[in-house]
Short mmCIF file of C-alpha atoms and ligand atoms in Angstrom, two decimals:
data_model
loop_
_atom_site.label_atom_id
_atom_site.label_comp_id
_atom_site.label_asym_id
_atom_site.label_seq_id
_atom_site.Cartn_x
_atom_site.Cartn_y
_atom_site.Cartn_z
CA UNK D 10 69.82 99.60 22.68
CA UNK D 11 66.61 97.76 21.93
CA UNK D 12 64.47 98.42 25.01
CA UNK D 13 63.12 94.91 25.30
CA UNK D 14 60.60 93.57 27.77
CA UNK D 15 61.39 90.17 29.23
CA UNK D 16 58.60 87.74 30.07
CA UNK D 17 59.73 84.80 32.12
CA UNK D 18 57.69 81.69 31.50
CA UNK D 19 57.74 77.94 31.15
CA UNK D 20 55.02 75.29 31.23
CA UNK D 21 56.96 73.78 34.15
CA UNK D 22 55.50 76.58 36.27
CA UNK D 23 52.38 74.37 36.36
CA UNK D 24 54.24 72.19 38.84
CA UNK D 25 53.83 74.77 41.62
CA UNK D 26 50.57 73.09 42.55
CA UNK D 27 49.04 72.65 46.00
CA UNK D 28 46.19 70.51 44.66
CA UNK D 29 42.77 70.90 43.06
CA UNK D 30 40.97 72.38 46.06
CA UNK D 31 43.58 75.05 46.71
CA UNK D 32 42.90 78.65 45.60
CA UNK D 33 46.45 79.21 44.27
CA UNK D 34 45.82 77.30 41.05
CA UNK D 35 48.51 76.95 38.38
CA UNK D 36 45.69 77.38 35.86
CA UNK D 37 45.91 81.13 36.51
CA UNK D 38 49.36 81.18 34.89
CA UNK D 39 48.34 79.00 31.97
CA UNK D 40 45.32 81.20 31.21
CA UNK D 41 47.46 84.33 31.58
CA UNK D 42 50.05 83.10 29.11
CA UNK D 43 47.28 82.04 26.77
CA UNK D 44 45.59 85.46 26.88
CA UNK D 45 48.91 87.25 26.33
CA UNK D 46 49.43 85.04 23.30
CA UNK D 47 45.94 85.58 21.91
CA UNK D 48 46.23 89.35 22.40
CA UNK D 49 49.37 89.08 20.23
CA UNK D 50 51.54 90.50 22.97
CA UNK D 51 53.96 87.60 22.70
CA UNK D 52 54.69 88.32 19.06
CA UNK D 53 55.47 91.97 19.80
CA UNK D 54 58.94 92.76 18.47
CA UNK D 55 60.05 94.14 21.83
CA UNK D 56 58.97 91.09 23.81
CA UNK D 57 61.45 88.38 24.58
CA UNK D 58 60.50 85.16 26.30
CA UNK D 59 63.05 84.07 28.85
CA UNK D 60 63.20 80.60 30.38
CA UNK D 61 63.63 80.31 34.14
CA UNK D 62 66.07 77.97 35.83
CA UNK D 63 65.99 76.56 39.33
CA UNK D 64 67.64 78.80 41.91
CA UNK D 65 70.71 77.15 43.39
CA UNK D 66 70.96 76.15 47.02
CA UNK D 67 73.45 78.98 47.56
CA UNK D 68 70.99 81.51 46.13
CA UNK D 69 68.18 80.22 48.37
CA UNK D 70 70.45 80.32 51.42
CA UNK D 71 70.86 84.07 51.07
CA UNK D 72 67.26 84.26 52.31
CA UNK D 73 66.24 80.97 53.91
CA UNK D 74 67.88 78.99 56.69
CA UNK D 75 69.75 75.86 55.76
CA UNK D 76 67.50 73.89 58.11
CA UNK D 77 64.31 75.09 56.38
CA UNK D 78 65.69 74.40 52.91
CA UNK D 79 66.54 70.86 54.06
CA UNK D 80 63.01 70.37 55.38
CA UNK D 81 61.43 71.50 52.10
CA UNK D 82 63.80 69.27 50.16
CA UNK D 83 63.09 66.19 52.29
CA UNK D 84 59.33 66.64 52.24
CA UNK D 85 59.50 67.32 48.52
CA UNK D 86 61.15 63.93 48.02
CA UNK D 87 58.92 62.16 50.50
CA UNK D 88 55.77 64.07 51.53
CA UNK D 89 55.10 61.38 54.17
CA UNK D 90 58.44 61.76 55.97
CA UNK D 91 57.48 61.19 59.62
CA UNK D 92 60.77 62.46 61.02
CA UNK D 93 59.74 66.08 60.35
CA UNK D 94 56.93 68.06 61.99
CA UNK D 95 55.95 70.24 59.02
CA UNK D 96 53.76 72.71 60.93
CA UNK D 97 56.87 74.07 62.66
CA UNK D 98 57.81 75.36 59.21
CA UNK D 99 54.37 76.53 58.11
CA UNK D 100 53.91 73.46 55.91
CA UNK D 101 51.08 70.95 55.93
CA UNK D 102 47.31 70.78 55.33
CA UNK D 103 45.82 74.27 55.12
CA UNK D 104 47.51 77.15 53.32
CA UNK D 105 50.73 75.39 52.32
CA UNK D 106 50.09 71.70 51.72
CA UNK D 107 53.10 69.50 51.07
CA UNK D 108 53.41 68.09 47.56
CA UNK D 109 55.94 65.95 45.80
CA UNK D 110 58.42 68.06 43.84
CA UNK D 111 57.66 71.24 45.75
CA UNK D 112 61.34 72.03 46.27
CA UNK D 113 62.06 72.08 42.54
CA UNK D 114 58.82 73.94 41.78
CA UNK D 115 59.52 76.65 44.37
CA UNK D 116 63.19 76.93 43.38
CA UNK D 117 62.09 77.41 39.76
CA UNK D 118 59.88 80.36 40.73
CA UNK D 119 62.90 81.90 42.52
CA UNK D 120 65.15 81.23 39.54
CA UNK D 121 62.62 82.96 37.29
CA UNK D 122 62.82 86.10 39.39
CA UNK D 123 66.63 85.87 39.37
CA UNK D 124 66.64 85.66 35.57
CA UNK D 125 64.33 88.67 35.45
CA UNK D 126 66.54 90.64 37.85
CA UNK D 127 69.68 89.63 36.03
CA UNK D 128 68.43 90.78 32.65
CA UNK D 129 67.13 94.09 33.90
CA UNK D 130 70.38 94.80 35.73
CA UNK D 131 73.01 93.40 33.41
CA UNK D 132 71.53 93.37 29.94
CA UNK D 133 71.56 96.76 28.21
CA UNK D 134 68.69 95.61 25.99
CA UNK D 135 66.22 95.14 28.82
CA UNK D 136 64.50 97.79 30.93
CA UNK D 137 61.68 95.64 32.23
CA UNK D 138 61.18 91.97 33.01
CA UNK D 139 58.07 90.27 34.36
CA UNK D 140 57.98 86.90 36.11
CA UNK D 141 54.25 86.30 36.40
CA UNK D 142 54.70 83.28 38.67
CA UNK D 143 56.86 85.20 41.12
CA UNK D 144 55.58 87.37 43.94
CA UNK D 145 55.65 84.87 46.80
CA UNK D 146 55.97 87.67 49.33
CA UNK D 147 54.87 85.88 52.52
CA UNK D 148 57.61 83.25 52.86
CA UNK D 149 60.01 83.89 55.74
CA UNK D 150 63.51 82.79 56.64
CA UNK D 151 62.37 79.58 58.34
CA UNK D 152 58.83 79.13 57.13
CA UNK D 153 56.32 78.83 54.37
CA UNK D 154 53.33 81.17 54.64
CA UNK D 155 50.31 82.20 52.60
CA UNK D 156 50.92 79.85 49.63
CA UNK D 157 54.60 80.89 49.50
CA UNK D 158 57.28 78.25 50.03
CA UNK D 159 60.38 80.23 49.09
CA UNK D 160 60.44 84.02 48.84
CA UNK D 161 61.42 84.61 45.21
CA UNK D 162 61.36 88.39 45.67
CA UNK D 163 63.88 88.33 48.51
CA UNK D 164 66.02 85.86 46.56
CA UNK D 165 66.00 88.21 43.55
CA UNK D 166 66.81 91.22 45.75
CA UNK D 167 69.79 89.38 47.20
CA UNK D 168 70.86 88.47 43.69
CA UNK D 169 70.83 92.17 42.80
CA UNK D 170 72.85 92.90 45.93
CA UNK D 171 75.44 90.35 44.78
CA UNK D 172 75.74 92.19 41.46
CA UNK D 173 76.40 95.65 42.87
CA UNK D 174 77.67 96.72 46.24
CA UNK D 175 75.35 99.11 48.09
CA UNK D 176 72.71 98.87 45.41
CA UNK D 177 69.53 100.69 46.44
CA UNK D 178 66.34 98.79 45.76
CA UNK D 179 62.77 100.07 46.05
CA UNK D 180 60.07 97.46 46.46
CA UNK D 181 56.42 98.34 45.82
CA UNK D 182 53.78 95.74 46.73
CA UNK D 183 50.16 96.28 45.64
CA UNK D 184 48.88 92.82 46.61
CA UNK D 185 45.77 92.88 48.81
CA UNK D 186 47.78 91.12 51.52
CA UNK D 187 50.61 92.86 53.33
CA UNK D 188 54.07 92.08 51.86
CA UNK D 189 55.22 90.85 55.26
CA UNK D 190 57.90 88.37 54.21
CA UNK D 191 59.84 90.93 52.20
CA UNK D 192 59.35 93.63 54.83
CA UNK D 193 60.68 91.54 57.74
CA UNK D 194 63.58 90.09 55.72
CA UNK D 195 64.89 93.61 55.02
CA UNK D 196 63.49 95.38 58.07
CA UNK D 197 66.86 96.76 59.21
CA UNK D 198 68.25 97.39 55.72
CA UNK D 199 68.23 101.02 54.48
CA UNK D 200 69.21 99.81 51.00
CA UNK D 201 65.91 98.01 50.53
CA UNK D 202 62.91 100.32 50.81
CA UNK D 203 59.64 98.41 51.10
CA UNK D 204 56.29 100.06 50.35
CA UNK D 205 53.13 98.00 50.74
CA UNK D 206 49.51 98.89 49.97
CA UNK D 207 47.10 96.29 51.32
CA UNK D 208 43.80 95.62 53.04
CA UNK D 209 44.11 96.56 56.72
CA UNK D 210 45.73 93.73 58.71
CA UNK D 211 42.96 93.83 61.30
CA UNK D 212 40.66 92.30 58.71
CA UNK D 213 42.96 90.15 56.59
CA UNK D 214 45.89 87.73 56.63
CA UNK D 215 48.75 88.10 57.57
CA UNK D 216 47.54 90.63 60.16
CA UNK D 217 50.47 93.01 59.79
CA UNK D 218 51.41 96.08 57.74
CA UNK D 219 50.38 98.83 60.14
CA UNK D 220 51.59 102.41 59.89
CA UNK D 221 53.90 102.01 62.89
CA UNK D 222 55.93 99.28 61.15
CA UNK D 223 58.62 101.63 59.86
CA UNK D 224 61.79 99.54 60.02
CA UNK D 225 64.41 99.20 62.72
CA UNK D 226 68.04 100.10 63.37
CA UNK D 227 69.66 101.49 60.26
CA UNK D 228 66.54 100.50 58.37
CA UNK D 229 64.28 102.80 60.37
CA UNK D 230 62.14 104.80 57.98
CA UNK D 231 62.63 102.33 55.13
CA UNK D 232 59.50 100.23 55.67
CA UNK D 233 56.35 102.01 54.55
CA UNK D 234 52.82 100.73 54.94
CA UNK D 235 49.46 101.89 53.63
CA UNK D 236 46.74 99.77 55.25
CA UNK D 237 43.48 100.26 53.34
CA UNK D 238 39.88 100.13 54.46
CA UNK D 239 37.97 97.13 53.05
CA UNK D 240 35.90 98.25 50.09
CA UNK D 241 38.34 100.93 48.93
CA UNK D 242 37.63 101.45 45.23
CA UNK D 243 39.64 102.64 42.23
CA UNK D 244 39.32 106.39 42.69
CA UNK D 245 40.46 106.88 46.29
CA UNK D 246 43.18 104.28 45.78
CA UNK D 247 44.55 105.89 42.64
CA UNK D 248 44.62 109.28 44.31
CA UNK D 249 46.55 107.81 47.25
CA UNK D 250 48.87 105.80 45.02
CA UNK D 251 49.69 108.66 42.66
CA UNK D 252 50.26 111.12 45.49
CA UNK D 253 52.58 108.82 47.48
CA UNK D 254 54.58 106.30 45.44
CA UNK D 255 56.16 108.74 42.94
CA UNK D 256 57.21 111.18 45.68
CA UNK D 257 58.64 108.41 47.85
CA UNK D 258 60.59 106.93 44.94
CA UNK D 259 61.87 110.32 43.90
CA UNK D 260 63.09 110.98 47.44
CA UNK D 261 64.72 107.57 47.76
CA UNK D 262 66.27 107.57 44.28
CA UNK D 263 66.80 103.80 43.94
CA UNK D 264 68.91 101.97 41.38
CA UNK D 265 66.04 99.69 40.46
CA UNK D 266 62.31 99.24 41.06
CA UNK D 267 60.90 95.88 42.12
CA UNK D 268 57.11 95.49 42.12
CA UNK D 269 54.81 92.77 43.37
CA UNK D 270 51.66 92.93 41.25
CA UNK D 271 49.12 90.85 43.15
CA UNK D 272 45.62 91.52 41.83
CA UNK D 273 43.54 90.10 44.67
CA UNK D 274 42.35 93.67 45.28
CA UNK D 275 39.68 92.99 42.62
CA UNK D 276 36.21 93.58 44.10
CA UNK D 277 34.99 90.05 43.47
CA UNK D 278 38.09 88.22 44.65
CA UNK D 279 37.00 85.30 46.85
CA UNK D 280 39.75 85.80 49.44
CA UNK D 281 39.59 89.54 50.09
CA UNK D 282 37.26 92.51 50.52
CA UNK D 283 38.65 95.33 48.41
CA UNK D 284 36.79 97.23 45.72
CA UNK D 285 39.00 97.57 42.63
CA UNK D 286 37.88 96.95 39.08
CA UNK D 287 40.16 95.88 36.23
CA UNK D 288 40.74 99.33 34.79
CA UNK D 289 42.65 100.29 37.95
CA UNK D 290 45.52 98.04 36.94
CA UNK D 291 46.04 99.99 33.71
CA UNK D 292 46.38 103.19 35.72
CA UNK D 293 48.65 101.59 38.31
CA UNK D 294 50.81 100.18 35.52
CA UNK D 295 51.11 103.63 33.94
CA UNK D 296 52.23 105.20 37.22
CA UNK D 297 54.75 102.43 37.86
CA UNK D 298 56.15 102.70 34.35
CA UNK D 299 56.59 106.44 34.73
CA UNK D 300 58.16 105.99 38.16
CA UNK D 301 60.61 103.39 36.86
CA UNK D 302 61.67 105.73 34.09
CA UNK D 303 61.83 108.94 36.11
CA UNK D 304 63.09 107.79 39.49
CA UNK D 305 64.47 104.25 39.20
CA UNK D 306 67.08 104.51 36.43
CA UNK D 307 64.52 102.97 34.04
CA UNK D 308 64.98 99.52 35.56
CA UNK D 309 61.89 97.60 36.55
CA UNK D 310 61.61 94.04 37.81
CA UNK D 311 57.98 92.94 38.08
CA UNK D 312 56.57 89.79 39.62
CA UNK D 313 53.01 88.50 39.99
CA UNK D 314 51.32 87.66 43.28
CA UNK D 315 47.80 87.00 44.50
CA UNK D 316 44.52 86.99 42.62
CA UNK D 317 42.08 84.12 42.88
CA UNK D 318 39.64 84.50 40.03
CA UNK D 319 40.93 82.58 37.02
CA UNK D 320 39.30 85.01 34.60
CA UNK D 321 40.59 88.16 36.32
CA UNK D 322 44.30 87.44 36.88
CA UNK D 323 45.02 86.86 33.15
CA UNK D 324 43.30 90.08 32.15
CA UNK D 325 45.03 92.16 34.84
CA UNK D 326 48.52 90.87 34.05
CA UNK D 327 47.96 91.20 30.30
CA UNK D 328 47.07 94.83 30.96
CA UNK D 329 50.36 95.23 32.87
CA UNK D 330 52.38 93.55 30.11
CA UNK D 331 50.74 95.68 27.42
CA UNK D 332 51.66 98.81 29.35
CA UNK D 333 55.27 97.62 29.65
CA UNK D 334 55.29 97.14 25.86
CA UNK D 335 53.57 100.49 25.20
CA UNK D 336 50.77 98.63 23.45
CA UNK D 337 47.28 100.14 23.61
CA UNK D 338 44.83 97.29 23.87
CA UNK D 339 41.21 97.62 22.84
CA UNK D 340 38.59 96.56 25.33
CA UNK D 341 37.90 93.30 23.56
CA UNK D 342 38.72 89.77 24.48
CA UNK D 343 39.67 87.25 21.82
CA UNK D 344 36.81 84.81 21.29
CA UNK D 345 39.17 81.89 21.45
CA UNK D 346 40.19 82.92 24.98
CA UNK D 347 36.58 83.38 26.10
CA UNK D 348 35.94 79.86 24.85
CA UNK D 349 38.93 78.55 26.75
CA UNK D 350 37.76 80.19 29.98
CA UNK D 351 34.26 78.76 29.52
CA UNK D 352 35.73 75.30 29.18
CA UNK D 353 38.35 75.44 31.90
CA UNK D 354 36.59 77.66 34.45
CA UNK D 355 32.88 76.84 34.12
CA UNK D 356 32.36 77.78 37.77
CA UNK D 357 33.24 81.45 37.17
CA UNK D 358 31.28 84.16 35.39
CA UNK D 359 32.44 84.39 31.77
CA UNK D 360 34.16 87.70 30.95
CA UNK D 361 33.46 89.45 27.65
CA UNK D 362 35.68 92.50 27.83
CA UNK D 363 39.29 93.02 28.84
CA UNK D 364 38.55 95.54 31.54
CA UNK D 365 35.37 96.56 33.22
CA UNK D 366 34.47 100.04 34.25
CA UNK D 367 33.87 99.13 37.86
CA UNK D 368 30.21 100.16 37.74
CA UNK D 369 29.25 97.53 40.30
CA UNK D 370 31.64 98.96 42.83
CA UNK D 371 30.83 102.59 42.11
CA UNK D 372 27.11 101.88 42.34
CA UNK D 373 27.66 100.22 45.71
CA UNK D 374 29.62 103.26 46.82
CA UNK D 375 26.84 105.61 45.72
CA UNK D 376 24.38 103.56 47.72
CA UNK D 377 26.50 104.06 50.80
CA UNK D 378 27.62 107.69 50.73
CA UNK D 379 28.59 107.60 54.41
CA UNK D 380 30.99 104.72 53.88
CA UNK D 381 32.32 106.29 50.68
CA UNK D 382 33.02 109.52 52.56
CA UNK D 383 34.86 107.66 55.30
CA UNK D 384 37.01 105.81 52.79
CA UNK D 385 37.92 109.06 51.01
CA UNK D 386 38.74 110.84 54.26
CA UNK D 387 40.81 107.94 55.48
CA UNK D 388 42.85 107.60 52.27
CA UNK D 389 43.43 111.36 52.32
CA UNK D 390 44.79 110.95 55.85
CA UNK D 391 47.28 108.40 54.50
CA UNK D 392 48.50 110.97 51.97
CA UNK D 393 49.10 113.38 54.84
CA UNK D 394 50.87 110.70 56.84
CA UNK D 395 53.13 110.01 53.89
CA UNK D 396 53.96 113.69 53.38
CA UNK D 397 54.44 114.50 57.04
CA UNK D 398 56.10 111.35 58.34
CA UNK D 399 57.22 108.84 55.74
CA UNK D 400 58.87 111.31 53.33
CA UNK D 401 60.88 113.28 55.91
CA UNK D 402 62.24 109.96 57.24
CA UNK D 403 63.64 109.20 53.80
CA UNK D 404 65.11 112.56 52.96
CA UNK D 405 66.84 113.21 56.26
CA UNK D 406 69.36 110.41 55.66
ZN1 ZN W 5 47.43 88.40 48.27
#
């Protein structure tokens, strides 16, 4: 047993591209891969690069309707097809613009998550696999949503279900946006537990993820939501995260952990209003790694997600990968990568260290002690809610 870490990547991932003015830029993946390379993570003896393949139609149909898949395929071949009204399916100018080749690009993201799932489940050598381009958690059965055409996470979960009858899967989503697509697709399924931490839906897309969304039918109790106050910073979040996720996973005792690692919770992210700094991702990664080992049979499928600063996403996901590899990184960025960021992202502030200490956020918090107090009290109330309501729901079954 070698205990390898799979990283799923191909330059073809650049084809998932909504255009130059869109925030979900493929450059984020290119710069991530480049930083992982320059930090020498890719030459680590435990790391194995795995190539994705396109998900098959059959694999997509486990999640999406045949009609919707047809629509994506037709518009992918001919973006100007006038026989289709794309808005019915969430496609068109705005969040999910139509582009030529989008079917293949989106199917490749799904196939990447399938490859990751497959290796973690079937291959004795792998305990962890990370598909950085995956994490398209908003896509629904019949629609694209929030930059997500096909839901690679749901496709991978169904792939796992096809490998083992009654497999129990725990899904943890730390993206700043609620993991609505995955939640609704498995809302009545007790074998897929979804846990989402996100900025409160009253203030952010997609406007869901409230504490009363707990699942339905046999799945009642198996959807868990932690809506967070805008501005929540590292400390209150880490306390909440560490006091809830491990207990929930221990109680549920899944066969495998699936995590969506969106990093749009960063304080400066242009799309959101949370208050995390980069060092939080190292601590989250540590907790998830421990949870996978202790409570999830040491099987961990990780996918990416949101994050809209080109210089932040690569650093955050490199921190996650390093943790998976048990590599301790120093707080230095390779000069060659800094140079690359300067050239390719001149419109962003140039980073000089791998993680920051979050001083900006903490200073803001100190300036507003009343708000800080409210945030702490509120996140403590979520811990109580989890202990008193969410946990008993899981253990009674
Ligand atoms: Zn997001």
